[in-house]
CSV table of C-alpha atoms and ligand atoms in Angstrom, one decimal:
chain,number,residue,atom,x,y,z
Z,1,MET,CA,0.2,-0.1,0.1
Z,2,PRO,CA,1.1,3.5,-0.3
Z,3,ASP,CA,2.1,6.1,2.2
Z,4,ARG,CA,-0.2,9.0,2.1
Z,5,THR,CA,0.7,11.0,5.2
Z,6,THR,CA,1.5,14.6,3.4
Z,7,THR,CA,-0.9,16.8,4.6
Z,8,LEU,CA,-1.9,19.9,2.4
Z,9,ALA,CA,-0.2,22.0,5.1
Z,10,ASP,CA,3.6,19.6,4.7
Z,11,HIS,CA,2.7,20.1,0.9
Z,12,VAL,CA,2.6,24.0,1.0
Z,13,ARG,CA,5.3,24.0,3.3
Z,14,GLY,CA,7.2,21.3,1.1
Z,15,ARG,CA,7.2,23.1,-2.0
Z,16,HIS,CA,7.1,27.0,-1.0
Z,17,ARG,CA,10.7,27.1,1.1
Z,18,ASP,CA,12.0,30.0,-0.5
Z,19,ASP,CA,8.8,32.4,0.9
Z,20,PRO,CA,8.4,31.2,4.2
Z,21,GLY,CA,5.5,34.2,4.5
Z,22,LEU,CA,4.3,33.2,1.4
Z,23,ALA,CA,4.0,29.4,2.0
Z,24,ALA,CA,2.8,30.2,5.9
Z,25,ASP,CA,-0.1,32.7,5.0
Z,26,LEU,CA,-0.8,30.1,1.8
Z,27,GLU,CA,-1.2,26.8,4.7
Z,28,ILE,CA,-3.7,29.5,6.4
Z,29,VAL,CA,-5.2,30.5,3.6
Z,30,LEU,CA,-5.4,26.7,2.4
Z,31,GLY,CA,-5.8,25.1,5.0
Z,32,ALA,CA,-9.1,27.2,6.3
Z,33,ILE,CA,-10.7,26.0,2.7
Z,34,ALA,CA,-10.1,22.6,3.6
Z,35,ALA,CA,-11.6,23.3,7.2
Z,36,SER,CA,-15.1,24.0,4.8
Z,37,ALA,CA,-14.5,21.4,2.7
Z,38,ARG,CA,-14.7,19.3,6.1
Z,39,THR,CA,-18.1,20.3,7.3
Z,40,LEU,CA,-19.6,20.6,4.0
Z,41,SER,CA,-18.1,16.7,2.9
Z,42,ARG,CA,-20.4,15.5,6.4
Z,43,ALA,CA,-22.9,18.0,6.0
Z,44,ILE,CA,-24.1,17.2,2.5
Z,45,ARG,CA,-23.4,13.1,3.0
Z,46,ARG,CA,-26.1,13.5,6.5
Z,47,ALA,CA,-28.2,16.2,4.9
Z,48,ALA,CA,-30.6,14.1,4.1
Z,49,PHE,CA,-31.2,13.7,8.3
Z,50,THR,CA,-31.4,17.0,9.6
Z,51,GLY,CA,-32.8,18.3,7.4
Z,52,GLU,CA,-30.8,19.9,5.1
Z,53,LEU,CA,-32.3,18.6,1.4
Z,54,GLY,CA,-34.4,21.2,-0.9
Z,55,LEU,CA,-34.7,24.6,-0.9
Z,56,ALA,CA,-34.0,28.0,1.1
Z,57,GLY,CA,-36.7,30.0,-0.8
Z,58,ASN,CA,-34.9,32.7,-1.7
Z,59,GLU,CA,-32.8,33.1,-5.2
Z,60,ASN,CA,-29.0,34.8,-5.1
Z,61,ALA,CA,-27.8,37.0,-7.1
Z,62,THR,CA,-27.4,35.8,-10.3
Z,63,GLY,CA,-31.6,34.5,-9.8
Z,64,ASP,CA,-30.2,30.6,-9.1
Z,65,ALA,CA,-33.2,29.9,-6.1
Z,66,GLN,CA,-31.3,29.0,-3.9
Z,67,LYS,CA,-30.6,25.1,-1.7
Z,68,LYS,CA,-30.6,24.6,1.7
Z,69,LEU,CA,-26.5,23.3,1.2
Z,70,ASP,CA,-25.6,26.7,-1.1
Z,71,LEU,CA,-26.9,29.0,2.3
Z,72,LEU,CA,-24.9,26.7,5.0
Z,73,ALA,CA,-22.1,25.8,1.9
Z,74,ASN,CA,-21.2,29.3,2.2
Z,75,GLU,CA,-21.4,30.0,6.2
Z,76,ALA,CA,-18.4,27.2,6.3
Z,77,VAL,CA,-16.7,29.0,3.9
Z,78,VAL,CA,-17.7,32.2,5.7
Z,79,ALA,CA,-16.6,31.2,8.7
Z,80,ALA,CA,-13.4,29.5,8.2
Z,81,LEU,CA,-11.6,32.2,6.1
Z,82,ALA,CA,-13.2,35.1,9.0
Z,83,SER,CA,-11.2,32.1,11.9
Z,84,SER,CA,-7.5,32.5,9.2
Z,85,GLY,CA,-7.2,36.7,9.9
Z,86,LEU,CA,-6.2,37.0,6.3
Z,87,VAL,CA,-8.9,37.2,4.2
Z,88,ALA,CA,-10.4,40.8,3.5
Z,89,ALA,CA,-13.7,39.5,1.7
Z,90,ILE,CA,-14.7,36.9,-0.2
Z,91,VAL,CA,-16.8,37.1,-4.2
Z,92,SER,CA,-18.6,34.3,-3.3
Z,93,GLU,CA,-21.9,32.7,-5.9
Z,94,GLU,CA,-24.2,33.1,-3.1
Z,95,GLU,CA,-23.2,37.1,-2.2
Z,96,ASP,CA,-25.2,39.6,-3.8
Z,97,THR,CA,-21.7,42.0,-2.7
Z,98,ALA,CA,-18.0,40.2,-1.7
Z,99,ARG,CA,-18.3,40.6,1.8
Z,100,ARG,CA,-16.5,41.4,4.0
Z,101,LEU,CA,-14.5,39.4,6.7
Z,102,GLY,CA,-11.0,40.3,8.1
Z,103,THR,CA,-10.3,44.0,8.9
Z,104,GLY,CA,-7.0,44.0,10.4
Z,105,LYS,CA,-3.8,44.3,8.8
Z,106,GLY,CA,-2.7,41.4,8.3
Z,107,ALA,CA,-6.1,40.3,6.1
Z,108,ARG,CA,-4.5,40.8,3.3
Z,109,TYR,CA,-6.2,38.5,0.6
Z,110,ILE,CA,-9.5,39.0,-1.5
Z,111,VAL,CA,-10.9,34.9,-2.1
Z,112,CYS,CA,-13.4,34.4,-5.1
Z,113,ILE,CA,-15.8,31.3,-4.2
Z,114,ASP,CA,-18.2,29.2,-5.3
Z,115,PRO,CA,-18.9,27.6,-2.2
Z,116,LEU,CA,-21.4,24.9,-3.9
Z,117,ASP,CA,-20.6,24.1,-7.6
Z,118,GLY,CA,-23.7,22.1,-9.1
Z,119,SER,CA,-25.9,23.1,-6.4
Z,120,SER,CA,-29.3,20.9,-8.7
Z,121,ASN,CA,-27.2,18.0,-7.6
Z,122,THR,CA,-27.9,17.8,-4.2
Z,123,ASP,CA,-31.5,16.0,-3.9
Z,124,VAL,CA,-30.6,12.9,-6.3
Z,125,ASP,CA,-27.3,12.4,-4.5
Z,126,GLY,CA,-25.1,14.3,-7.4
Z,127,CYS,CA,-22.0,15.4,-6.6
Z,128,VAL,CA,-21.4,18.0,-6.4
Z,129,GLY,CA,-18.0,21.0,-5.4
Z,130,THR,CA,-15.8,24.1,-3.9
Z,131,ILE,CA,-14.6,25.9,-6.7
Z,132,PHE,CA,-12.2,28.7,-5.5
Z,133,GLY,CA,-9.5,31.7,-6.0
Z,134,LEU,CA,-6.7,33.1,-4.1
Z,135,TYR,CA,-5.5,37.4,-4.9
Z,136,ARG,CA,-3.4,39.4,-2.6
Z,137,ARG,CA,-5.6,42.5,-2.3
Z,138,LEU,CA,-3.5,45.6,-4.1
Z,139,ASP,CA,-4.7,48.3,-2.0
Z,140,GLY,CA,-4.5,49.7,1.4
Z,141,ALA,CA,-7.8,51.1,1.9
Z,142,PRO,CA,-9.1,49.8,4.7
Z,143,GLU,CA,-12.2,49.4,3.3
Z,144,PRO,CA,-11.7,46.8,-0.1
Z,145,THR,CA,-11.6,48.6,-3.6
Z,146,SER,CA,-12.6,47.3,-6.2
Z,147,ARG,CA,-9.3,47.5,-8.0
Z,148,ASP,CA,-8.4,44.9,-4.7
Z,149,LEU,CA,-12.1,42.9,-6.4
Z,150,LEU,CA,-12.3,43.1,-9.8
Z,151,ARG,CA,-9.2,41.1,-11.5
Z,152,ARG,CA,-7.8,38.9,-14.4
Z,153,GLY,CA,-8.0,35.7,-13.2
Z,154,SER,CA,-4.0,35.6,-14.4
Z,155,GLU,CA,-3.5,37.6,-11.4
Z,156,GLN,CA,-5.0,34.6,-8.7
Z,157,LEU,CA,-2.0,33.3,-6.1
Z,158,ALA,CA,-3.7,30.4,-5.6
Z,159,ALA,CA,-6.7,28.2,-6.3
Z,160,GLY,CA,-8.3,25.3,-7.2
Z,161,TYR,CA,-11.2,22.6,-6.5
Z,162,VAL,CA,-12.7,20.4,-3.8
Z,163,LEU,CA,-15.4,17.4,-5.1
Z,164,TYR,CA,-17.8,15.9,-3.3
Z,165,GLY,CA,-18.0,12.9,-5.5
Z,166,PRO,CA,-17.3,9.1,-3.5
Z,167,SER,CA,-14.4,10.1,-2.1
Z,168,THR,CA,-13.7,13.8,-1.7
Z,169,LEU,CA,-11.1,15.1,-3.6
Z,170,LEU,CA,-9.3,18.8,-3.2
Z,171,ALA,CA,-7.1,19.2,-6.2
Z,172,CYS,CA,-4.8,22.9,-6.1
Z,173,THR,CA,-2.5,25.3,-7.0
Z,174,THR,CA,0.3,27.8,-6.6
Z,175,GLY,CA,1.4,28.5,-9.4
Z,176,GLN,CA,3.8,25.2,-9.7
Z,177,GLY,CA,2.0,22.7,-10.5
Z,178,VAL,CA,-1.5,21.2,-10.1
Z,179,SER,CA,-1.7,18.3,-6.9
Z,180,GLY,CA,-5.4,16.1,-6.0
Z,181,PHE,CA,-6.1,15.4,-1.2
Z,182,THR,CA,-7.8,13.0,-0.5
Z,183,LEU,CA,-10.1,13.3,2.7
Z,184,ASP,CA,-9.2,10.9,5.1
Z,185,GLU,CA,-12.4,10.4,7.1
Z,186,ASP,CA,-10.7,8.7,9.9
Z,187,ARG,CA,-7.8,10.9,10.9
Z,188,GLY,CA,-9.8,13.7,8.8
Z,189,GLU,CA,-6.9,14.9,6.7
Z,190,PHE,CA,-6.2,16.2,3.2
Z,191,LEU,CA,-3.7,14.1,2.6
Z,192,LEU,CA,-1.8,14.0,-1.2
Z,193,THR,CA,-3.0,11.1,-3.1
Z,194,HIS,CA,-2.5,12.9,-6.7
Z,195,GLU,CA,0.8,14.5,-6.9
Z,196,THR,CA,0.8,15.3,-9.8
Z,197,LEU,CA,-2.3,16.1,-12.0
Z,198,ARG,CA,-1.6,16.3,-15.7
Z,199,CYS,CA,-4.4,17.1,-18.3
Z,200,PRO,CA,-3.8,14.8,-21.2
Z,201,PRO,CA,-3.9,16.7,-25.1
Z,202,ARG,CA,-6.7,15.6,-25.6
Z,203,GLY,CA,-10.0,13.1,-24.3
Z,204,ARG,CA,-12.4,11.2,-25.6
Z,205,CYS,CA,-15.4,13.1,-24.2
Z,206,TYR,CA,-17.2,16.2,-24.0
Z,207,SER,CA,-19.5,17.7,-21.7
Z,208,ALA,CA,-21.8,20.5,-22.4
Z,209,ASN,CA,-26.2,20.4,-22.0
Z,210,LEU,CA,-27.1,19.7,-25.2
Z,211,GLY,CA,-30.3,20.9,-24.4
Z,212,ASN,CA,-29.8,24.2,-25.2
Z,213,LEU,CA,-28.1,22.7,-29.2
Z,214,LYS,CA,-30.6,24.6,-30.9
Z,215,GLY,CA,-29.8,28.5,-29.2
Z,216,TRP,CA,-25.7,27.3,-29.6
Z,217,HIS,CA,-23.8,29.6,-32.8
Z,218,PRO,CA,-24.4,27.2,-35.9
Z,219,HIS,CA,-19.8,26.1,-35.9
Z,220,LEU,CA,-20.4,24.8,-32.5
Z,221,ARG,CA,-23.9,22.7,-33.5
Z,222,LYS,CA,-21.4,21.8,-36.6
Z,223,TYR,CA,-18.4,21.1,-34.1
Z,224,VAL,CA,-20.8,18.3,-31.8
Z,225,ASP,CA,-22.2,16.7,-35.2
Z,226,TYR,CA,-17.9,16.6,-35.7
Z,227,LEU,CA,-17.6,15.2,-32.5
Z,228,THR,CA,-20.6,12.8,-33.2
Z,229,GLU,CA,-19.9,10.9,-35.9
Z,230,LYS,CA,-17.3,8.1,-36.3
Z,231,ASP,CA,-13.6,9.0,-38.4
Z,232,PRO,CA,-11.4,6.5,-40.5
Z,233,GLY,CA,-8.7,6.7,-37.1
Z,234,GLY,CA,-11.2,5.7,-34.0
Z,235,ARG,CA,-10.4,9.0,-32.5
Z,236,ARG,CA,-14.6,9.0,-33.2
Z,237,PRO,CA,-17.6,9.8,-31.3
Z,238,TYR,CA,-16.2,11.1,-28.5
Z,239,SER,CA,-18.6,10.1,-25.6
Z,240,LEU,CA,-20.8,12.3,-23.5
Z,241,ARG,CA,-20.4,13.1,-19.6
Z,242,TYR,CA,-22.9,14.9,-19.0
Z,243,THR,CA,-23.0,15.6,-14.4
Z,244,GLY,CA,-24.7,19.2,-13.8
Z,245,ALA,CA,-21.8,19.8,-11.8
Z,246,LEU,CA,-18.6,21.0,-13.7
Z,247,VAL,CA,-16.3,20.6,-10.8
Z,248,ALA,CA,-16.9,16.7,-11.1
Z,249,ASP,CA,-16.9,16.8,-15.2
Z,250,LEU,CA,-13.6,19.6,-14.9
Z,251,HIS,CA,-12.1,16.6,-13.1
Z,252,ARG,CA,-12.8,13.6,-15.5
Z,253,SER,CA,-11.1,16.3,-17.6
Z,254,LEU,CA,-7.6,16.0,-15.8
Z,255,ILE,CA,-7.6,12.2,-15.3
Z,256,ASP,CA,-8.8,10.8,-18.3
Z,257,GLY,CA,-8.6,14.2,-21.1
Z,258,GLY,CA,-11.5,15.8,-22.9
Z,259,LEU,CA,-12.9,19.2,-22.8
Z,260,TYR,CA,-16.7,20.2,-20.9
Z,261,PHE,CA,-18.1,24.0,-22.9
Z,262,TYR,CA,-21.5,26.4,-21.7
Z,263,PRO,CA,-20.8,28.7,-24.3
Z,264,ALA,CA,-23.3,31.7,-25.3
Z,265,ASP,CA,-26.8,30.9,-26.1
Z,266,SER,CA,-29.5,33.2,-28.1
Z,267,ALA,CA,-31.4,33.4,-24.6
Z,268,HIS,CA,-28.1,34.2,-22.5
Z,269,ALA,CA,-25.4,36.5,-25.2
Z,270,SER,CA,-22.6,35.5,-22.1
Z,271,GLY,CA,-23.2,31.6,-21.1
Z,272,LYS,CA,-23.9,31.0,-17.8
Z,273,LEU,CA,-21.1,31.0,-15.4
Z,274,ARG,CA,-19.4,33.1,-13.6
Z,275,LEU,CA,-16.3,34.5,-14.6
Z,276,MET,CA,-15.0,35.1,-10.8
Z,277,TYR,CA,-16.1,32.1,-9.2
Z,278,GLU,CA,-16.0,29.5,-11.4
Z,279,CYS,CA,-13.6,30.4,-14.3
Z,280,ALA,CA,-11.3,31.8,-13.6
Z,281,PRO,CA,-9.8,29.8,-10.6
Z,282,LEU,CA,-10.7,26.4,-12.9
Z,283,ALA,CA,-8.9,28.6,-15.7
Z,284,PHE,CA,-5.1,28.5,-13.7
Z,285,VAL,CA,-6.1,24.9,-12.0
Z,286,VAL,CA,-6.2,23.6,-15.5
Z,287,GLU,CA,-3.2,25.8,-17.3
Z,288,GLN,CA,-1.3,24.3,-14.3
Z,289,ALA,CA,-2.5,21.3,-15.6
Z,290,GLY,CA,-1.1,21.6,-18.7
Z,291,GLY,CA,-4.3,22.2,-20.3
Z,292,ARG,CA,-6.8,25.5,-22.0
Z,293,ALA,CA,-9.3,27.6,-20.4
Z,294,SER,CA,-10.9,30.0,-22.6
Z,295,THR,CA,-14.3,31.7,-23.8
Z,296,GLY,CA,-13.4,30.2,-26.9
Z,297,MET,CA,-12.1,34.0,-28.0
Z,298,GLU,CA,-9.9,35.0,-25.7
Z,299,ARG,CA,-7.2,33.0,-22.8
Z,300,ILE,CA,-9.8,32.7,-19.7
Z,301,LEU,CA,-6.7,33.9,-17.9
Z,302,ASP,CA,-7.2,37.4,-19.1
Z,303,VAL,CA,-10.7,38.6,-18.9
Z,304,GLN,CA,-10.5,41.9,-16.9
Z,305,ALA,CA,-13.3,41.6,-14.9
Z,306,GLY,CA,-15.8,44.2,-14.7
Z,307,SER,CA,-17.9,43.0,-12.2
Z,308,ILE,CA,-17.9,40.3,-9.1
Z,309,HIS,CA,-21.2,38.6,-10.4
Z,310,GLN,CA,-19.5,39.0,-14.4
Z,311,ARG,CA,-21.3,35.9,-16.8
Z,312,VAL,CA,-18.7,34.3,-19.3
Z,313,PRO,CA,-18.9,32.1,-22.1
Z,314,PHE,CA,-16.8,28.8,-21.4
Z,315,VAL,CA,-14.4,25.9,-23.0
Z,316,ILE,CA,-11.7,24.1,-20.6
Z,317,GLY,CA,-10.1,21.1,-20.4
Z,318,SER,CA,-7.4,19.4,-23.0
Z,319,VAL,CA,-5.2,22.0,-25.1
Z,320,GLU,CA,-6.2,20.0,-28.1
Z,321,ASP,CA,-9.7,19.1,-27.8
Z,322,VAL,CA,-9.9,23.6,-26.8
Z,323,ILE,CA,-7.9,24.4,-29.6
Z,324,LEU,CA,-10.3,22.6,-32.2
Z,325,TYR,CA,-13.3,24.1,-30.4
Z,326,GLU,CA,-12.3,27.3,-30.7
Z,327,ARG,CA,-11.0,27.5,-34.0
Z,328,PHE,CA,-15.3,25.3,-35.7
Z,329,LEU,CA,-16.2,28.7,-33.3
Z,330,LYS,CA,-14.7,30.7,-35.2
Z,331,ASP,CA,-14.4,29.5,-39.0
Z,332,GLY,CA,-16.9,26.5,-38.4
Z,333,GLY,CA,-14.2,24.2,-38.7
Z,334,PRO,CA,-10.9,23.0,-38.8
Z,335,ALA,CA,-8.5,25.3,-41.3
R,401,AHM,P1,-24.1,26.4,-10.4
R,401,AHM,O1,-22.9,27.4,-8.7
R,401,AHM,O2,-25.2,27.3,-9.6
R,401,AHM,O3,-24.5,25.0,-9.0
R,401,AHM,O4,-24.2,26.8,-11.4
R,401,AHM,C1,-23.3,26.3,-12.2
R,401,AHM,C2,-23.6,24.5,-13.1
R,401,AHM,C3,-22.9,24.1,-13.6
R,401,AHM,O5,-21.9,23.4,-12.1
R,401,AHM,C4,-23.3,23.2,-14.7
R,401,AHM,O6,-21.7,22.8,-15.3
R,401,AHM,C5,-24.2,23.8,-14.6
R,401,AHM,O7,-24.0,24.5,-13.5
R,401,AHM,C6,-25.5,23.2,-15.2
R,401,AHM,O8,-26.3,24.0,-15.8
R,401,AHM,P2,-27.4,23.5,-16.6
R,401,AHM,O9,-28.2,22.3,-15.4
R,401,AHM,O10,-27.7,25.2,-16.7
R,401,AHM,O11,-26.7,22.6,-18.1
R,402,MG,MG1,-21.3,27.9,-8.9
């Protein structure tokens, strides 16, 4: 049996030996996210007993009906990050505005977070996730300013996701590749189980909500025709894998290759997914794993946020698959 004893904290310290100050901060902030993930993992597994399934009865800032677990997840991350003392504010899918946390001098970070990705899956015992990205504040003003909050994804110090599936797995990057940690429930600790997650250059699966296909750009409808037809080389058709949780679909791409896309459609000019706490963190992760993420036209990490809940069209996954998607979108097919 492999020896699985490296904790998330050990790993972060090892990766940032050259900058002990940064290592200590990352250890605390990532540790807080891991602590909230432990709480959430248990709450999700016990939700049928504790009355936490179902709708909460209100909507979030982008018009989604909130689930009780959305609110519980948001409060878990808020409590954990507030207790770190290092986070000045969080931008959360479940908060209308940036929520102020630490006020002291040490509160020098901003966290963007989707506390519960894929929350339509909560009542059907499907996978869900958490997505997060970490930025250093730019302004020294007492209150976080829009310069602190509205960022380009390329400025992230760290990003990652937690997948609450058959096991609970936290994958993250601090700019030196991507590693995965599985929650050992006996020890109550995330332990290194995937030293290096590398996204294969090409896969054989795609993930998208084909219910929206008629509203997509005609070039993307051609792309789906291309993916689903047989080719003499045997690389197509691609298999469809769509779970309703972006984190679960992306994790499959990181392990097996392939791509996920949520493009604009006739009713939603910018697609569905939110730049700051869904697309940008996952784009940082996938690039660090050798993959690619874009709007179809522009690298996600180059997009300057204009508002905290801004949406963008999104494609992410294996580099060759994403490039081909971009070519179809631009020209209607490969050159
Ligand atoms: P959520 O954070 O409100 O759950 O929304 C994001 C989710 C993604 O995880 C998933 O891929 C997508 O929305 C599913 O949307 P749709 O039901 O339109 O296919
Ligand atoms: Mg979400």
